[in-house]
Structure formats: structure tokens, C-alpha cells
CSV table of C-alpha atoms and ligand atoms in Angstrom, one decimal:
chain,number,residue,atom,x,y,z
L,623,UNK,CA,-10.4,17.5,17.2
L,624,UNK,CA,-11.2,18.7,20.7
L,625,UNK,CA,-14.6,17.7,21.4
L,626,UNK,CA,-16.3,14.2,22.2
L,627,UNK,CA,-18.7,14.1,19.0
L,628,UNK,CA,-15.4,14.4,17.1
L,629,UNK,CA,-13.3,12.0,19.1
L,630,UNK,CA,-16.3,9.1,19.6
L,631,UNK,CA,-16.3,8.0,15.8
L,632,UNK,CA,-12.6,7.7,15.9
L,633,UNK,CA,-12.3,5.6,19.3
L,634,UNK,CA,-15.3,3.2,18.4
L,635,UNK,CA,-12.7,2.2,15.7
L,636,UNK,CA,-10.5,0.8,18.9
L,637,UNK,CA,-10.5,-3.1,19.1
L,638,UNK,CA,-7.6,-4.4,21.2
L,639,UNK,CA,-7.3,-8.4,21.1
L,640,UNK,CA,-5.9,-10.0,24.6
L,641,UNK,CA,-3.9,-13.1,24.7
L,642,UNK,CA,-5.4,-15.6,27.0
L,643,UNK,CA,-1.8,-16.6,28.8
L,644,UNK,CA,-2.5,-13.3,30.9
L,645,UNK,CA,-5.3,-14.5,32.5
L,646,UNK,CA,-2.8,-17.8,33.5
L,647,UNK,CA,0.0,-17.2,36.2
L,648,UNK,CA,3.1,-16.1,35.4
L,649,UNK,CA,6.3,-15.0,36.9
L,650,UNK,CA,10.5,-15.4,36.7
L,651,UNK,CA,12.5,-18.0,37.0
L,652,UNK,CA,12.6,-17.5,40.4
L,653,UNK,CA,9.1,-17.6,41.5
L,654,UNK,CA,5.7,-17.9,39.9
L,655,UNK,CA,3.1,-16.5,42.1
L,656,UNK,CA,-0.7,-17.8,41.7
L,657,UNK,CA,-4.0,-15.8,42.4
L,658,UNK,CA,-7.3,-17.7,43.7
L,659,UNK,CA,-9.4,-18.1,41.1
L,660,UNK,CA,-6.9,-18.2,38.2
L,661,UNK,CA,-8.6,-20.0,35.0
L,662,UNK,CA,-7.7,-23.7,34.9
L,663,UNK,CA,-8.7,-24.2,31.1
L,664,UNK,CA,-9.1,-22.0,27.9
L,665,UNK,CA,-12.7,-21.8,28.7
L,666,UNK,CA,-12.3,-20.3,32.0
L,667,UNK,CA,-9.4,-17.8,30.5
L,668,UNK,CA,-12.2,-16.9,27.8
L,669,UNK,CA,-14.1,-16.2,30.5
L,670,UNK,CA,-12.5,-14.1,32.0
L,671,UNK,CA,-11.1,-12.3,28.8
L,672,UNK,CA,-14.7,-11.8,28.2
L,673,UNK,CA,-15.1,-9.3,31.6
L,674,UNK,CA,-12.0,-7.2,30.1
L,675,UNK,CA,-14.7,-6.4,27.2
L,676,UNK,CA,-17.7,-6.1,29.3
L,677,UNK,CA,-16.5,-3.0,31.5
L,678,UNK,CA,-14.3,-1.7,28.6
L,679,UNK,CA,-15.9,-2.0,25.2
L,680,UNK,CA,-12.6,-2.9,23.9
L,681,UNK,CA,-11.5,-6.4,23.9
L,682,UNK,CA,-13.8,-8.1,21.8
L,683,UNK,CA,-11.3,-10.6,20.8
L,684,UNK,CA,-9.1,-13.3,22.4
L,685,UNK,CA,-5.3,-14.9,21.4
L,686,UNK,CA,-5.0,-19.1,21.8
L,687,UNK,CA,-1.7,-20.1,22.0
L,688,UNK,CA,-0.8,-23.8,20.8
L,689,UNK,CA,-0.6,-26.3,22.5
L,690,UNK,CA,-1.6,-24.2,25.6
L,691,UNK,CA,-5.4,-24.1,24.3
L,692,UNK,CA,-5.4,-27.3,23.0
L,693,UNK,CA,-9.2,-28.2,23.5
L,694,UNK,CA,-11.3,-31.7,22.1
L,695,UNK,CA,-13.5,-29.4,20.0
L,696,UNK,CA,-13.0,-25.9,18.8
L,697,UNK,CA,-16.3,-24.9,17.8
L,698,UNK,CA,-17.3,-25.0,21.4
L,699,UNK,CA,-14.7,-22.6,22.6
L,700,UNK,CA,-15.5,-20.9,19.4
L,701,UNK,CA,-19.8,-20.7,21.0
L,702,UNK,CA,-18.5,-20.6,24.5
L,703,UNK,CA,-16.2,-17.3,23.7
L,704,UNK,CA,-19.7,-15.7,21.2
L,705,UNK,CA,-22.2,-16.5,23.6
L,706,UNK,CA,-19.8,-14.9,26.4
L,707,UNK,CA,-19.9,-11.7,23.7
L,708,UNK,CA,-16.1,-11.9,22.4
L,709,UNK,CA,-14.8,-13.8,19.5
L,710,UNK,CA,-11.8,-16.3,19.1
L,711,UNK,CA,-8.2,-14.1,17.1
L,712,UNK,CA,-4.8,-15.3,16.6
L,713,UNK,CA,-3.5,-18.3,16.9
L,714,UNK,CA,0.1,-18.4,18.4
L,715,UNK,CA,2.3,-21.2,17.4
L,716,UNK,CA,4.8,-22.6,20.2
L,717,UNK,CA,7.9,-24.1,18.9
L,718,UNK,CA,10.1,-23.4,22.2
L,719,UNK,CA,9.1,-26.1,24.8
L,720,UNK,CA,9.6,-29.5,23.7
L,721,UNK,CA,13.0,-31.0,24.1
L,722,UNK,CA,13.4,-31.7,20.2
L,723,UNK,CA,13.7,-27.6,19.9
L,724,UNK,CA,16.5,-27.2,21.9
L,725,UNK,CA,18.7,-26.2,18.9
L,726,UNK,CA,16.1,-24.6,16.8
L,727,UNK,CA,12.4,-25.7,15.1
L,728,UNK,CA,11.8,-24.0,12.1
L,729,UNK,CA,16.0,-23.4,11.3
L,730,UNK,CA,17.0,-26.5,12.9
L,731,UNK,CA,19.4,-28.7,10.7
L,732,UNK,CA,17.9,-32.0,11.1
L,733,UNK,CA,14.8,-32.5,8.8
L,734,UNK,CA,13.0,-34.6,11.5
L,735,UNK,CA,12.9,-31.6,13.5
L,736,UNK,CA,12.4,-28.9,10.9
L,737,UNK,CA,9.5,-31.5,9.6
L,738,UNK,CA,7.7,-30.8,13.7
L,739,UNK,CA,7.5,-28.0,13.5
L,740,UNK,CA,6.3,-27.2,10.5
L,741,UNK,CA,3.6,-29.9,11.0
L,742,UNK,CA,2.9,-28.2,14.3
L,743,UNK,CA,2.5,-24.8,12.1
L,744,UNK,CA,-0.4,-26.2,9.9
L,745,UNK,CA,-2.0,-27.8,12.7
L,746,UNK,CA,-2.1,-24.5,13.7
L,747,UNK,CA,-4.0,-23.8,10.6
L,748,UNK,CA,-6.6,-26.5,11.0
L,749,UNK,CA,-7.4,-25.0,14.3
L,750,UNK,CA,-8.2,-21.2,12.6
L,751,UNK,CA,-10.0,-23.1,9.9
L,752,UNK,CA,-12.0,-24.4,12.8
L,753,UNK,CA,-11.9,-21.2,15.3
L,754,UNK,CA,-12.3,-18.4,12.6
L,755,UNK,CA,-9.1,-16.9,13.4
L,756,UNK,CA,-7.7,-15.1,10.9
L,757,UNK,CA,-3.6,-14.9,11.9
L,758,UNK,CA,-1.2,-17.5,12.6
L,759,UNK,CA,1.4,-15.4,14.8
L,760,UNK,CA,4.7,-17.3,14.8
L,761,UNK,CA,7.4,-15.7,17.3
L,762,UNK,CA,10.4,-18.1,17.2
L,763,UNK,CA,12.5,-19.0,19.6
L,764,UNK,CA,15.7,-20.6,16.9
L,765,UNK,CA,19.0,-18.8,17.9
L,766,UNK,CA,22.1,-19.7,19.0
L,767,UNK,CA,23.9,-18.8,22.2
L,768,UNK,CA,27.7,-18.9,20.9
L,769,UNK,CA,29.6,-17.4,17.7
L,770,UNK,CA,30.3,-20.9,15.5
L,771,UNK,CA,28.1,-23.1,17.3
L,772,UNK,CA,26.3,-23.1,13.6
L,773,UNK,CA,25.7,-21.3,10.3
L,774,UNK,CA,23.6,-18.1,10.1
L,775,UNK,CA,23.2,-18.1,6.7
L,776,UNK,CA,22.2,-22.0,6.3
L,777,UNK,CA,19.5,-21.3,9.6
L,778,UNK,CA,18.1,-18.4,7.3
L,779,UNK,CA,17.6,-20.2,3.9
L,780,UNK,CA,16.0,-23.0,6.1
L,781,UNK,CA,13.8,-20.9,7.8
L,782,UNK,CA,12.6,-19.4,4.8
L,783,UNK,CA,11.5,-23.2,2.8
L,784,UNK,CA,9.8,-23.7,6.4
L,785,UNK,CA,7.9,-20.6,6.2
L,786,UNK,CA,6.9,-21.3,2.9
L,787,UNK,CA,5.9,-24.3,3.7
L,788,UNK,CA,3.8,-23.1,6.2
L,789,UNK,CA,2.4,-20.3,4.1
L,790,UNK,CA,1.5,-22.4,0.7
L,791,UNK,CA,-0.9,-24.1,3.8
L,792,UNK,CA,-2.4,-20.2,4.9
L,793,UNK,CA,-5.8,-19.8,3.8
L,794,UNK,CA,-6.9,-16.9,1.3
L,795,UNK,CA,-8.7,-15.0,4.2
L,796,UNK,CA,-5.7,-15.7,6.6
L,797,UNK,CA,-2.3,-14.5,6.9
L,798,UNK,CA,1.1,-15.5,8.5
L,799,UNK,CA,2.3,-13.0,11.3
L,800,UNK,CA,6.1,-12.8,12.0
L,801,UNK,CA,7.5,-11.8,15.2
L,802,UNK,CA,10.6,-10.7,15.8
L,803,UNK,CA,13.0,-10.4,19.2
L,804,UNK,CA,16.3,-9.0,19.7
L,805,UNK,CA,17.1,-12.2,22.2
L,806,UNK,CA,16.2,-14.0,24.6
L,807,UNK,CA,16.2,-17.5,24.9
L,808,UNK,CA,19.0,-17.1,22.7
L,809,UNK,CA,21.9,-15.1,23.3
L,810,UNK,CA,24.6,-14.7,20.5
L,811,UNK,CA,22.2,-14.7,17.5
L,812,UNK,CA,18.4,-15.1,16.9
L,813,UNK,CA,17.5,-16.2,13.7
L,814,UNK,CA,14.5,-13.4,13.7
L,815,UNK,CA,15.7,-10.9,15.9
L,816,UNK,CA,14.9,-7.1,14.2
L,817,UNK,CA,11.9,-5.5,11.9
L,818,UNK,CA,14.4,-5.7,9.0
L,819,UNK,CA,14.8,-10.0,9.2
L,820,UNK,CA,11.0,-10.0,9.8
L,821,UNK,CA,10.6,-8.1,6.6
L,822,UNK,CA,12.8,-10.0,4.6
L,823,UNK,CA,11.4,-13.4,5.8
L,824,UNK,CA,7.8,-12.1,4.8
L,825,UNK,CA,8.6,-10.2,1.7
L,826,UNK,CA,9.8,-13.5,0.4
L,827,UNK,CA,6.7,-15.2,1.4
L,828,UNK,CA,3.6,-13.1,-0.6
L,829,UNK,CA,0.9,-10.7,0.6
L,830,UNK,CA,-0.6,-12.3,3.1
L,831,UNK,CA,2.7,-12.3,5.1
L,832,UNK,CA,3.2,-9.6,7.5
L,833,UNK,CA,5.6,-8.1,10.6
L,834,UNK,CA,4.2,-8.6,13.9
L,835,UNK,CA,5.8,-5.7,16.1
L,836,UNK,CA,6.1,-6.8,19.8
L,837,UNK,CA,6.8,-3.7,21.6
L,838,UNK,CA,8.8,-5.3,24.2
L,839,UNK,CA,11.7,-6.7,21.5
L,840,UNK,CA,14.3,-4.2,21.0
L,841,UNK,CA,17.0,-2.9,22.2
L,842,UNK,CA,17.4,-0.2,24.4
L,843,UNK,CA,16.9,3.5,22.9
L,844,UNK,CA,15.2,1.9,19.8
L,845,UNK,CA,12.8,4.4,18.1
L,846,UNK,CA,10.0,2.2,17.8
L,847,UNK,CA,7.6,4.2,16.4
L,848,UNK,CA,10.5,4.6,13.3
L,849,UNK,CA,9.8,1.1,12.4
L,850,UNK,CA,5.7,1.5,12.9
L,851,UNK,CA,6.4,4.6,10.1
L,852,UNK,CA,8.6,1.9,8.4
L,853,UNK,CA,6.5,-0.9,7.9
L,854,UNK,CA,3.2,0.6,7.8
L,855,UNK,CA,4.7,2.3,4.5
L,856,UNK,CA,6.7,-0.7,3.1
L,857,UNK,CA,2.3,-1.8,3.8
L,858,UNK,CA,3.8,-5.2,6.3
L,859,UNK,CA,2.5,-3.5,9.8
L,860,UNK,CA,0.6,-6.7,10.3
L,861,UNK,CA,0.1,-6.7,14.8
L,862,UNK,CA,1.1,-5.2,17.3
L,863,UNK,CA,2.1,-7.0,20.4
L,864,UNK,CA,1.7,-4.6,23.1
L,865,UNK,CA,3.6,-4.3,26.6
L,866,UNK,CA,5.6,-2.3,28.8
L,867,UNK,CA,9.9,-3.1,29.0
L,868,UNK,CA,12.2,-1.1,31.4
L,869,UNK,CA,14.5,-3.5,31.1
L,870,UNK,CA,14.2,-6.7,28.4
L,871,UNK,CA,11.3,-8.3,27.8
L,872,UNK,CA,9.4,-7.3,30.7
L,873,UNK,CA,6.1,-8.0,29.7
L,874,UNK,CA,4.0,-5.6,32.2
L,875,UNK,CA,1.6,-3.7,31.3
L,876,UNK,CA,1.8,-1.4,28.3
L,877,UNK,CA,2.5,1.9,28.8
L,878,UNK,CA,3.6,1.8,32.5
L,879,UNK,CA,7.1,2.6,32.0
L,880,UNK,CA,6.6,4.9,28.9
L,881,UNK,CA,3.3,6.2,27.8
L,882,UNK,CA,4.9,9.0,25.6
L,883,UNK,CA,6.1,6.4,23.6
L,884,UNK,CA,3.1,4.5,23.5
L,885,UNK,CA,1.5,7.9,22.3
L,886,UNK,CA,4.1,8.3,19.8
L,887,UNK,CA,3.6,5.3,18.6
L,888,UNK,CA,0.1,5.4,18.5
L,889,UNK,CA,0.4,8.7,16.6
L,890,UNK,CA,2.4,7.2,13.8
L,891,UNK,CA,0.3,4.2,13.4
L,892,UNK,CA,-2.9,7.1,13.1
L,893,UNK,CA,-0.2,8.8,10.4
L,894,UNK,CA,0.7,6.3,8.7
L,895,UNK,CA,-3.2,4.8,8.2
L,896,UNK,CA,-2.7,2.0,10.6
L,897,UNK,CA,-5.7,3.0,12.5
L,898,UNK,CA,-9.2,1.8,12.3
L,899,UNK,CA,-7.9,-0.2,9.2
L,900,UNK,CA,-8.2,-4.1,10.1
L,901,UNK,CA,-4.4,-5.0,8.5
L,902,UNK,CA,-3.0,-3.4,11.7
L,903,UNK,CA,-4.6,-6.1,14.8
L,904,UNK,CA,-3.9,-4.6,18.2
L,905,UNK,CA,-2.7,-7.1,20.8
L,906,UNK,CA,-1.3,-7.2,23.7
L,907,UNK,CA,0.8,-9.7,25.0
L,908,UNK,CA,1.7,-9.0,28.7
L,909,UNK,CA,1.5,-11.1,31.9
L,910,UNK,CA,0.5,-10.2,35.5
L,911,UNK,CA,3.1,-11.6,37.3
L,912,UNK,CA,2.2,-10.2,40.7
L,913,UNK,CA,-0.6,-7.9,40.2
L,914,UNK,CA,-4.7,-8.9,39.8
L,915,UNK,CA,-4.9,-10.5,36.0
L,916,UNK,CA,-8.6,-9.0,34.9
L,917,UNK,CA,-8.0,-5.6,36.3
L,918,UNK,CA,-4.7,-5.8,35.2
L,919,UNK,CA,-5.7,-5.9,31.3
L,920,UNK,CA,-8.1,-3.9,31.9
L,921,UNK,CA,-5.8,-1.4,33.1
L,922,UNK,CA,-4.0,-2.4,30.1
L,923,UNK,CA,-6.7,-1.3,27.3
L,924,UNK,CA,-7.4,1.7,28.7
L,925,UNK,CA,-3.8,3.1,28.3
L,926,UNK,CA,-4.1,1.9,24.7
L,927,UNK,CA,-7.2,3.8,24.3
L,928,UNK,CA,-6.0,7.2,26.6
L,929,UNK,CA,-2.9,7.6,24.6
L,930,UNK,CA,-4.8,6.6,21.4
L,931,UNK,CA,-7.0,9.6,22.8
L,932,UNK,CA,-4.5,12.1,23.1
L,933,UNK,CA,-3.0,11.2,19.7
L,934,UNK,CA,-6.1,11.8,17.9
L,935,UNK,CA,-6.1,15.4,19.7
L,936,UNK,CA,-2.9,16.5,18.1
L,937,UNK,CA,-3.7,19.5,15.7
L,938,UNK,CA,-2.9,18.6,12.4
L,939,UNK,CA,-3.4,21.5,10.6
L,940,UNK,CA,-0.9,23.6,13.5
L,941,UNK,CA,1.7,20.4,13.1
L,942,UNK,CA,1.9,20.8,9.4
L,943,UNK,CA,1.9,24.6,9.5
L,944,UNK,CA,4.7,24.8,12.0
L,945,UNK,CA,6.8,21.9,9.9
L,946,UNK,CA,6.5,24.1,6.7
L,947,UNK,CA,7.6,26.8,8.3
L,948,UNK,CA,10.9,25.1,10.0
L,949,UNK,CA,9.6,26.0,13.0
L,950,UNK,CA,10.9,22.8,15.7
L,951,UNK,CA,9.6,24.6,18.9
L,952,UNK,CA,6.1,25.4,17.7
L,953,UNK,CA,5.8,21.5,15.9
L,954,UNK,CA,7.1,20.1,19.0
L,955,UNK,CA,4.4,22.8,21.0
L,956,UNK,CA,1.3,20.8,19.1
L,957,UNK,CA,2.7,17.4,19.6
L,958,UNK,CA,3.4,17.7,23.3
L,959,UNK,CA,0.2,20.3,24.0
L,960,UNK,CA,-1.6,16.9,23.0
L,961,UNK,CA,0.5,14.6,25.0
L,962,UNK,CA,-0.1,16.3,28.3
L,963,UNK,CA,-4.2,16.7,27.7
L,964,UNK,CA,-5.6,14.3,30.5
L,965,UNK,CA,-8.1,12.8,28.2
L,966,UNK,CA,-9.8,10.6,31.6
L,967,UNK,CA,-13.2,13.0,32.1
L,968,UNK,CA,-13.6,12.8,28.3
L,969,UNK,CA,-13.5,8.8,28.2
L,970,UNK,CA,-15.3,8.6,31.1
L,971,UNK,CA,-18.1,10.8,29.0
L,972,UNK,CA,-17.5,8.7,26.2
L,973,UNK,CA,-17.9,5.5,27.3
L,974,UNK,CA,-21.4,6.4,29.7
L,975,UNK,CA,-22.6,7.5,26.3
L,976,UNK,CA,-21.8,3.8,25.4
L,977,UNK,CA,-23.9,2.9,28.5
L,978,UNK,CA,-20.2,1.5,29.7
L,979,UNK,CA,-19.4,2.1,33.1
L,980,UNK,CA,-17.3,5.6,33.5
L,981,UNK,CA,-14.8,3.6,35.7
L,982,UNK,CA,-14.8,0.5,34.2
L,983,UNK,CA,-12.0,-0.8,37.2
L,984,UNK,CA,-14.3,0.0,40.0
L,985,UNK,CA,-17.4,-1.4,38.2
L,986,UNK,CA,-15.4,-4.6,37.6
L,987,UNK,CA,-14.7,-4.9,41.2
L,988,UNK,CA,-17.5,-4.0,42.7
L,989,UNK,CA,-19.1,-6.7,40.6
L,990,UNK,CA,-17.9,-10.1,43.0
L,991,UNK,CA,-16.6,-11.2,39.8
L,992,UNK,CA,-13.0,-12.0,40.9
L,993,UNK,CA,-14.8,-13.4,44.8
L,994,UNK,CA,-16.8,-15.7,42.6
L,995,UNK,CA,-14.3,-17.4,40.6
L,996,UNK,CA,-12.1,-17.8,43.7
L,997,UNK,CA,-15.2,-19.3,45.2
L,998,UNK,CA,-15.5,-21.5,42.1
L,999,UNK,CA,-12.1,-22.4,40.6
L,1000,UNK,CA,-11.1,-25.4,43.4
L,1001,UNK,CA,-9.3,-28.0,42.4
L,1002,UNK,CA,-8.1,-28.9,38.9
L,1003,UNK,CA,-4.6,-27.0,38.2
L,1004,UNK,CA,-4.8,-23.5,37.6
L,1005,UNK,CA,-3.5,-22.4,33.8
L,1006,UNK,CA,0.2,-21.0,33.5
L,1007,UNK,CA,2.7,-19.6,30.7
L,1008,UNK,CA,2.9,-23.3,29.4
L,1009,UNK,CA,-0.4,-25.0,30.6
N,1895,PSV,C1,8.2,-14.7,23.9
N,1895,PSV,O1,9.1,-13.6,24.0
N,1895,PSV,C2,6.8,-14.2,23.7
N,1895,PSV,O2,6.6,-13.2,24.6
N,1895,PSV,C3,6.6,-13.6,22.3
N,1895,PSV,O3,6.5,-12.2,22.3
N,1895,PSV,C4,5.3,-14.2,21.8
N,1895,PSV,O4,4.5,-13.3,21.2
N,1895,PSV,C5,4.7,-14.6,23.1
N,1895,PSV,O5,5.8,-15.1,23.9
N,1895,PSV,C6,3.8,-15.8,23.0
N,1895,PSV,O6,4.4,-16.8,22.3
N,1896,MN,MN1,5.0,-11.1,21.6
């Protein structure tokens, strides 16, 4: 598949959702650095979501995270997001900043608790009944930080009557999306910290019970795409959360530190039939600490789709041919000949057939798009990771 008529039907098949806490500031804990114009409601962050998928073609949907989002009426996001030309995704649950989860939500031992945040869970459910969404993404932050300070095992079993509490609430056209993290904000044991726990949770649940894969969660030297191969074939690839680690959970943007593993990834998803079939959602969940937010995910998707370009390239017929044969060099030839293929000019063609601009970064900011809403946005208090 070298040339553009070949390519185009396979990258129109590209929808990458954003979450709308990247267009809120962000940072460590030792600084969290604002931008003029930063949205100050989910309205304004839909907004600005909305220009990601105007210069791009590929963002034409939009993460809320609970209570974050919280607005009086969701059908009016829900019209504000349409007539803005994007559409309202997952909902994110957020069981990790009220004082009650200090020790856990969904595993905590104390029913009062446990009883929170499951309530919190199907009032995450009422809102996709209301916003159309079709995932509830629940990334947990229940963990402990030393050995004996409580029972794995007892933290498991209650998680799992908690999720399936939550799930006997999911609707028949929805589905519950696990994520998983190796730690972090707790550090001797999380209570969902690989693929293999995510599985197990979900597998208990039923069908509409996937693994979200956040590409940021594992440890050092993981082979990431190994687990794509995994789950898409075990069929409980449900998302992807997408972002760039050097170090932990960096969150920046994907494929900044390591596009050959994005494309590798990538590759196996298109192997595995992950691609351009809607059980696989694309997300990314990154945050600008310190660079421009809108340019920033735009910068984001367009990785997705360049290494999503060069994956598509590989030869297929070469790959298999060299593999029967044994021969490692001349496999390893194909899959790297398609690696290193700068696939920009092509995109560029691609998306002016699209009547998309060719550089959709410098169209963006020539547009007075991010001068305006600096203009605009004064007063009020500007959105951040937990507002
Ligand atoms: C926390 O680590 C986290 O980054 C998870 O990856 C979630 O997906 C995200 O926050 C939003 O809750
Ligand atoms: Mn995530």
C-alpha cells in the first residue's frame, strides 16, 4: 500500500477522541503553570476540543470527566459540542479526590464508602444516558502504600461486587472500561495495576466489559504492543489512552519520547483487527503542562495518524514471505523500511483532498483563535486537572 488512493480509505477510518482535562492547566506538584485564555467551563473546553477537529479531521469526539464536567443540563453541552461539529465520548469516573477515598473507593472496607462510590459510578451512567456516551472509563486510584496496611485479596473480591454493581446499571448499548496503572498514587500495591487484573476484573463482569490500555501505565521495558496482541485476541482491547512516558506517568504528548513504539503498537492493533473496528476507541489522555493546549493535541493526533500512516505501509505480503522463510533480517527489513517512510507530504496530500488545511498547526495559528479566547476568557477561574 504505497500510494494515497490506497492509504485514504484506511486513514478516514482514524477517529481519535480528546479528553477535555487537556484543554485545563496542568502541571506537578511543584508548579501548575496557566495559559491566557484557558477554558473556564466544559463548554469552553468543548470549544476548544472542537478546533483540534476543525484543522485535523480527527477528533470528532470529546472525554467528560466527573465531577470535573459537572454541568445543570447535559443536553446543552451535548447541542453546544454538535453544533460546534464534535460529539460528547466517554465518561471518566473520579473516585480519587474526596477525603472519604483516602484508603480506597470501590475496594475500601467500610460499606459507607464502597456505597459512594458506586453511587458516584451510576451517576456516571445517568449522565451517558443523557450525553450519548457510550463508555464509562473507570481508572481507580484504590492501592495501598505499605505491605500489611490491608488485605489484597479481600480489596479484590470487593472490588469485583462493586463493579458488578456498577455494571448490572451499564446500558445494553454501553460498556464499562477498566483502566489499569502500575502505581501511582499508591505505592506498595494497586488494586488494578497490570492488563492481567484488568482482564480478570472484566472477564468476571460480561461482554460489555473491556480493558482500557493507558499507554503511560507500565513499567519500564514493558512490551506494550504484547498486551495490544493480547487482548485484542482474548477480544477485551476496549480504549486506548494515549500518551508519551520517559519516565512514570508523564502524560505528554504521545509519541514524543517513542514513536517506534507508537508505530508498533499501532501495527499490532491494525493486526490484530483493532483498526477501523469501533470496539477499539482511541483516546488520548495527556496534559500540556507547559506547552500551548490546542496545538499541543493537535500535535498530538497527528502522530497518532503519521505512525498509523507508516504502519498501514508495511508490506504484508514481504513480512509474511520473509517469516515463512525464517528469514529475521529480511522481516525486520519490511517492518523498519516502513517505519522510517516520512509519510508528512503524503498527509499533507491527503488531508487537501479533504479540503483540510496541509499544515493544520500553522492554519490553526494563523487563525487568531488562541488571541481571541485570551481576549475573551477574563475573569471566572480558568479549568484545571480537578476543576
Ligand atoms: C491518572 O493516572 C489518570 O491519568 C488515568 O490515566 C485516567 O485515565 C486519567 O487520570 C483521568 O482520570
Ligand atoms: Mn489514562
Amino acid at each position: 500500500m504505497t500510494n494515497l488512493a490506497a492509504l485514504a480509505p484506511e486513514l478516514d477510518k482514524q477517529a481519535i477522541e480528546l479528553p477535555s482535562w487537556a484543554f485545563g492547566n496542568s502541571g506537578t506538584r511543584f508548579r501548575v503553570f496557566s495559559t491566557p485564555g484557558t477554558p473556564r467551563d466544559p463548554f469552553e473546553k468543548i470549544a476548544d476540543a472542537a478546533q483540534v477537529h476543525k484543522y485535523t479531521g480527527l477528533a470528532p469526539t470529546v472525554a467528560l470527566h466527573i465531577p470535573w464536567d459537572k454541568v445543570d443540563d447535559y443536553s446543552v453541552l451535548r447541542k453546544h459540542a454538535e453544533d460546534l461539529g464534535v460529539a460528547l465520548g466517554t465518561i471518566n469516573s473520579n473516585t480519587f479526590q474526596d477525603e472519604d477515598y483516602k484508603l480506597g473507593s470501590l475496594a475500601h472496607r467500610d460499606d459507607r464508602i464502597r456505597r459512594k462510590a458506586i453511587d458516584h459510578h451510576l451517576e456516571c451512567i445517568d449522565i451517558m444516558d443523557a450525553t450519548g456516551s457510550r463508555d464509562l472509563k473507570i481508572w481507580l486510584a484504590d492501592g495501598t502504600n505499605y505491605a500489611g496496611q490491608d488485605e489484597m485479596r479481600g480489596r479484590q473480591d470487593r472490588m469485583h461486587e462493586s463493579l458488578q454493581e456498577i455494571y448490572a446499571r451499564i446500558g445494553e448499548n454501553q460498556r464499562l472500561v477498566l483502566e489499569y496503572k502500575i502505581f501511582e498514587p499508591a505505592f506498595y500495591h494497586m488494586d488494578v495495576p497490570d492488563w492481567g487484573t484488568s482482564y480478570a476484573q472484566v472477564a468476571a463482569l460480561g461482554e460489555r466489559a473491556t480493558v482500557c490500555l493507558d499507554t503511560g501505565h507500565h513499567a519500564p521495558s514493558t512490551n506494550i504492543e504484547f498486551i495490544v496482541m493480547q487482548l485484542l485476541r482474548l477480544g477485551k482491547l476496549g480504549s486506548f489512552d494515549f500518551n508519551s512516558r520517559n519516565y512514570a506517568d508523564d502524560d505528554l504528548i504521545v509519541g514524543a519520547a517513542d514513536p517506534f513504539q507508537l508505530f508498533r503498537i499501532i501495527n499490532e492493533v491494525i493486526v490484530g483487527g483493532g483498526y477501523g473496528n469501533p470496539d477499539v476507541a482511541f483516546m488520548l489522555d495527556q496534559c500540556h503542562n507547559i506547552e500551548d493546549k490546542i496545538p499541543g493535541q493537535i500535535r498530538s493526533v497527528l502522530n497518532v495518524q503519521e505512525m498509523t500512516a507508516r504502519a498501514l505501509l508495511i508490506d504484508r505480503e514481504a513480512l509474511e514471505a520473509a517469516q515463512i522463510a525464517g528469514d529475521v533480517l529480511a522481516a525486520n527489513s519490511v517492518f523498519m523500511d516502513a517505519f522510517y517512510t516520512d509519510v508528512r507530504p503524503l498527509l499533507a496530500e491527503y488531508r487537501a483532498a479533504k479540503g483540510l488545511p496541509e499544515d493544520p498547526t500553522a492554519a490553526f495559528l494563523a487563525s487568531g483563535y488562541l488571541a481571541q479566547i485570551a481576549a475573551d476568557r477574563v475573569g471566572g477561574t480558568q479549568a484545571g486537572w480537578g476543576a
